[in-house]
């Protein structure tokens, strides 16, 4: 029987994918503000591993990147895109009997909220362009809807996710929880699924992606958003999520080491609260890129993550511009384990 391993994000990586903002995305009126954020992420990734940029116009992105555009670790693939959220339209990598496999799940704009016809084609177009390693296989998992931001793996057979997202309308609502779990176990070779039934962020379009709420940092450690302000609208839901996390056990039967991250300061636009969260960090080779929001809490979040990742550099990236389209740092990037990208 084949053995499938779904590596954790801290597994050695071959590349990170960014899908670049352009004038035909919702970023059009804010490109001057958001492109520097993407460039900062790009620069930090290229210090440590290959960066794959998907965009419709390579020359334009090179112009925007300036001096770092000639970095030897930078790879471009030109194609049309709807948006920029590579975490959710990017391929999801596993190893089957040691061979890398990239799953191409259906991406339908977070339950058909937004256009996604071009973004849903990106993984197969990357495959056709020879982006993946020769030995890597690409497997079509459509019509099952699954976004990378909705799942967290510890690399040892445990998946952390939210019931709110995976069973939501226009995703996989035709499957009940038990059926969803069977599918996930089959896809990813899992021993178990830990379901969070509580937790949300105001302004979140993803129906409570787990990468906005709680994240594996190693097999025994989970960092999560903690709300201690009884006046905050999130208080009861995030307190209930914290109790769920306290009740979870590792595969060895021990409580998880829980590292609380501060609830980000309230950020609003046109009277709407935006989903600022420190849980939306990106693990790359040798570092953790952490979203910052020009707040005193940035330092507190960085210190908390340093305890979770003592051997990695914690690098803050100003992600306040990303909140304008209801996302943050981890949402912009899809990592590929070692052996997946050429």
Short mmCIF file of C-alpha atoms in Angstrom, two decimals, residues 94-297:
data_model
loop_
_atom_site.label_atom_id
_atom_site.label_comp_id
_atom_site.label_asym_id
_atom_site.label_seq_id
_atom_site.Cartn_x
_atom_site.Cartn_y
_atom_site.Cartn_z
CA UNK A 94 2.61 15.70 -0.72
CA UNK A 95 5.07 12.83 -1.03
CA UNK A 96 3.80 9.45 -2.20
CA UNK A 97 6.32 6.70 -1.47
CA UNK A 98 8.95 9.44 -1.41
CA UNK A 99 7.98 10.90 -4.81
CA UNK A 100 6.71 14.50 -4.87
CA UNK A 101 3.09 14.91 -5.94
CA UNK A 102 1.34 18.26 -6.48
CA UNK A 103 -2.41 18.19 -5.97
CA UNK A 104 -4.53 20.49 -8.12
CA UNK A 105 -7.75 21.04 -6.16
CA UNK A 106 -10.62 23.18 -7.37
CA UNK A 107 -10.26 26.84 -6.47
CA UNK A 108 -13.59 28.59 -6.93
CA UNK A 109 -13.01 32.00 -5.35
CA UNK A 110 -13.75 30.99 -1.74
CA UNK A 111 -17.13 29.47 -2.45
CA UNK A 112 -17.86 31.42 -5.65
CA UNK A 113 -17.57 34.82 -3.97
CA UNK A 114 -15.08 36.11 -6.57
CA UNK A 115 -13.97 35.29 -10.11
CA UNK A 116 -11.36 32.52 -10.17
CA UNK A 117 -11.44 31.01 -13.67
CA UNK A 118 -7.84 32.02 -14.45
CA UNK A 119 -6.42 31.31 -10.99
CA UNK A 120 -7.91 27.82 -11.05
CA UNK A 121 -5.77 27.06 -14.12
CA UNK A 122 -2.43 28.21 -12.68
CA UNK A 123 -1.21 24.88 -11.29
CA UNK A 124 -1.83 22.94 -14.50
CA UNK A 125 -0.23 25.73 -16.53
CA UNK A 126 2.82 25.63 -14.28
CA UNK A 127 2.97 21.90 -14.93
CA UNK A 128 2.75 22.36 -18.70
CA UNK A 129 5.49 24.99 -18.59
CA UNK A 130 7.92 22.54 -16.97
CA UNK A 131 8.05 24.39 -13.65
CA UNK A 132 7.86 21.29 -11.48
CA UNK A 133 10.72 18.82 -11.11
CA UNK A 134 10.85 16.03 -13.68
CA UNK A 135 10.04 13.37 -11.08
CA UNK A 136 7.13 15.36 -9.60
CA UNK A 137 3.61 14.32 -10.55
CA UNK A 138 0.62 16.64 -10.78
CA UNK A 139 -2.70 15.03 -9.82
CA UNK A 140 -6.07 16.58 -10.63
CA UNK A 141 -8.20 16.50 -7.45
CA UNK A 142 -11.09 18.55 -8.84
CA UNK A 143 -14.02 18.94 -8.26
CA UNK A 144 -13.09 18.76 -4.56
CA UNK A 145 -12.69 22.35 -3.35
CA UNK A 146 -9.69 22.94 -1.10
CA UNK A 147 -7.61 26.03 -0.41
CA UNK A 148 -4.15 25.88 1.10
CA UNK A 149 -5.04 28.42 3.77
CA UNK A 150 -7.76 26.13 5.11
CA UNK A 151 -5.44 23.31 6.26
CA UNK A 152 -2.42 22.92 8.54
CA UNK A 153 -0.23 19.80 8.65
CA UNK A 154 2.18 18.76 11.40
CA UNK A 155 3.98 16.49 8.93
CA UNK A 156 3.26 13.45 11.09
CA UNK A 157 -0.30 12.58 10.11
CA UNK A 158 -2.33 15.28 11.87
CA UNK A 159 -4.33 17.94 10.04
CA UNK A 160 -5.76 21.04 11.71
CA UNK A 161 -8.70 22.74 9.99
CA UNK A 162 -12.04 24.47 10.54
CA UNK A 163 -15.46 23.01 9.94
CA UNK A 164 -16.79 26.44 9.01
CA UNK A 165 -14.66 26.54 5.88
CA UNK A 166 -14.48 23.03 4.50
CA UNK A 167 -18.20 22.37 4.72
CA UNK A 168 -19.37 25.82 3.67
CA UNK A 169 -21.82 26.65 0.88
CA UNK A 170 -20.43 26.28 -2.66
CA UNK A 171 -17.42 24.36 -1.45
CA UNK A 172 -18.12 20.79 -0.32
CA UNK A 173 -21.46 21.16 1.49
CA UNK A 174 -22.70 17.95 -0.14
CA UNK A 175 -20.34 16.08 2.21
CA UNK A 176 -20.89 15.78 5.96
CA UNK A 177 -18.05 16.02 8.46
CA UNK A 178 -17.33 12.28 8.45
CA UNK A 179 -17.24 12.20 4.64
CA UNK A 180 -14.99 15.23 4.51
CA UNK A 181 -12.64 13.59 6.97
CA UNK A 182 -12.45 10.39 4.92
CA UNK A 183 -11.57 12.40 1.82
CA UNK A 184 -8.88 14.36 3.64
CA UNK A 185 -7.34 11.23 5.15
CA UNK A 186 -7.24 9.61 1.73
CA UNK A 187 -5.69 12.61 0.01
CA UNK A 188 -3.06 13.30 2.65
CA UNK A 189 -2.34 9.96 4.34
CA UNK A 190 -3.61 11.26 7.67
CA UNK A 191 -4.10 9.49 10.96
CA UNK A 192 -6.54 12.12 12.20
CA UNK A 193 -8.13 15.51 11.65
CA UNK A 194 -8.45 18.11 14.40
CA UNK A 195 -11.56 20.20 13.71
CA UNK A 196 -11.94 23.70 15.11
CA UNK A 197 -15.62 24.56 15.46
CA UNK A 198 -15.06 28.07 16.82
CA UNK A 199 -13.09 31.12 15.81
CA UNK A 200 -13.47 33.77 13.13
CA UNK A 201 -12.19 37.20 12.11
CA UNK A 202 -14.44 40.05 11.06
CA UNK A 203 -13.93 40.97 7.42
CA UNK A 204 -12.60 37.53 6.49
CA UNK A 205 -13.80 36.35 3.07
CA UNK A 206 -12.47 32.81 3.50
CA UNK A 207 -15.03 31.45 5.98
CA UNK A 208 -12.45 31.06 8.76
CA UNK A 209 -9.31 29.74 7.14
CA UNK A 210 -7.24 28.10 9.83
CA UNK A 211 -4.13 30.09 8.79
CA UNK A 212 -5.81 33.21 10.17
CA UNK A 213 -6.47 31.58 13.55
CA UNK A 214 -4.14 28.76 14.62
CA UNK A 215 -0.92 27.31 13.19
CA UNK A 216 1.35 24.35 13.82
CA UNK A 217 4.89 25.45 14.70
CA UNK A 218 6.19 21.93 15.33
CA UNK A 219 4.59 18.58 16.14
CA UNK A 220 3.86 19.66 19.72
CA UNK A 221 3.28 23.41 19.34
CA UNK A 222 0.38 25.52 18.10
CA UNK A 223 0.45 29.33 17.89
CA UNK A 224 -3.00 30.90 17.93
CA UNK A 225 -4.82 34.22 18.11
CA UNK A 226 -5.84 35.03 21.68
CA UNK A 227 -8.43 37.69 22.46
CA UNK A 228 -8.49 38.99 26.05
CA UNK A 229 -10.62 42.09 25.48
CA UNK A 230 -14.14 41.30 26.66
CA UNK A 231 -15.43 44.25 24.62
CA UNK A 232 -14.04 42.90 21.36
CA UNK A 233 -16.59 41.28 19.05
CA UNK A 234 -14.28 38.26 18.68
CA UNK A 235 -13.93 37.58 22.39
CA UNK A 236 -16.42 34.73 22.90
CA UNK A 237 -15.54 32.90 19.67
CA UNK A 238 -11.79 33.09 20.20
CA UNK A 239 -12.12 32.10 23.84
CA UNK A 240 -14.11 29.04 22.73
CA UNK A 241 -11.42 28.25 20.14
CA UNK A 242 -8.76 28.51 22.84
CA UNK A 243 -10.65 25.94 24.93
CA UNK A 244 -10.81 23.61 21.92
CA UNK A 245 -7.05 23.93 21.44
CA UNK A 246 -6.47 23.17 25.12
CA UNK A 247 -8.52 19.98 24.75
CA UNK A 248 -6.59 18.73 21.72
CA UNK A 249 -3.86 16.14 22.27
CA UNK A 250 -0.75 15.26 20.30
CA UNK A 251 -0.39 11.83 18.74
CA UNK A 252 1.53 10.89 21.89
CA UNK A 253 -1.49 11.86 24.01
CA UNK A 254 0.00 15.02 25.51
CA UNK A 255 -1.52 18.53 25.56
CA UNK A 256 -0.16 20.82 22.91
CA UNK A 257 2.26 23.58 23.83
CA UNK A 258 0.10 26.61 23.07
CA UNK A 259 1.64 29.97 22.22
CA UNK A 260 -0.84 32.85 22.25
CA UNK A 261 -0.43 35.61 19.69
CA UNK A 262 -1.92 39.02 20.48
CA UNK A 263 -5.17 40.04 18.88
CA UNK A 264 -4.11 42.60 16.29
CA UNK A 265 -5.25 46.16 16.76
CA UNK A 266 -8.51 47.01 15.06
CA UNK A 267 -8.02 48.10 11.45
CA UNK A 268 -10.99 49.54 9.55
CA UNK A 269 -11.68 50.87 6.08
CA UNK A 270 -14.89 52.65 5.16
CA UNK A 271 -16.31 51.58 8.50
CA UNK A 272 -15.57 47.86 7.93
CA UNK A 273 -13.22 45.94 10.19
CA UNK A 274 -10.44 44.15 8.30
CA UNK A 275 -9.01 40.73 9.26
CA UNK A 276 -5.66 41.70 10.76
CA UNK A 277 -3.99 38.64 12.32
CA UNK A 278 -0.50 37.65 13.43
CA UNK A 279 -1.28 33.98 12.78
CA UNK A 280 -0.86 34.59 9.04
CA UNK A 281 2.92 34.13 9.13
CA UNK A 282 4.93 32.31 6.45
CA UNK A 283 7.56 29.69 7.32
CA UNK A 284 10.45 29.55 4.85
CA UNK A 285 13.95 28.07 4.95
CA UNK A 286 15.66 29.47 8.03
CA UNK A 287 13.10 32.16 8.78
CA UNK A 288 9.52 33.07 9.59
CA UNK A 289 8.05 36.06 7.78
CA UNK A 290 5.57 37.72 10.11
CA UNK A 291 2.90 40.24 9.12
CA UNK A 292 3.19 43.63 10.84
CA UNK A 293 0.53 46.31 11.04
CA UNK A 294 2.44 49.42 12.25
CA UNK A 295 1.37 48.66 15.81
CA UNK A 296 3.13 48.27 19.15
CA UNK A 297 1.73 44.73 19.15
#
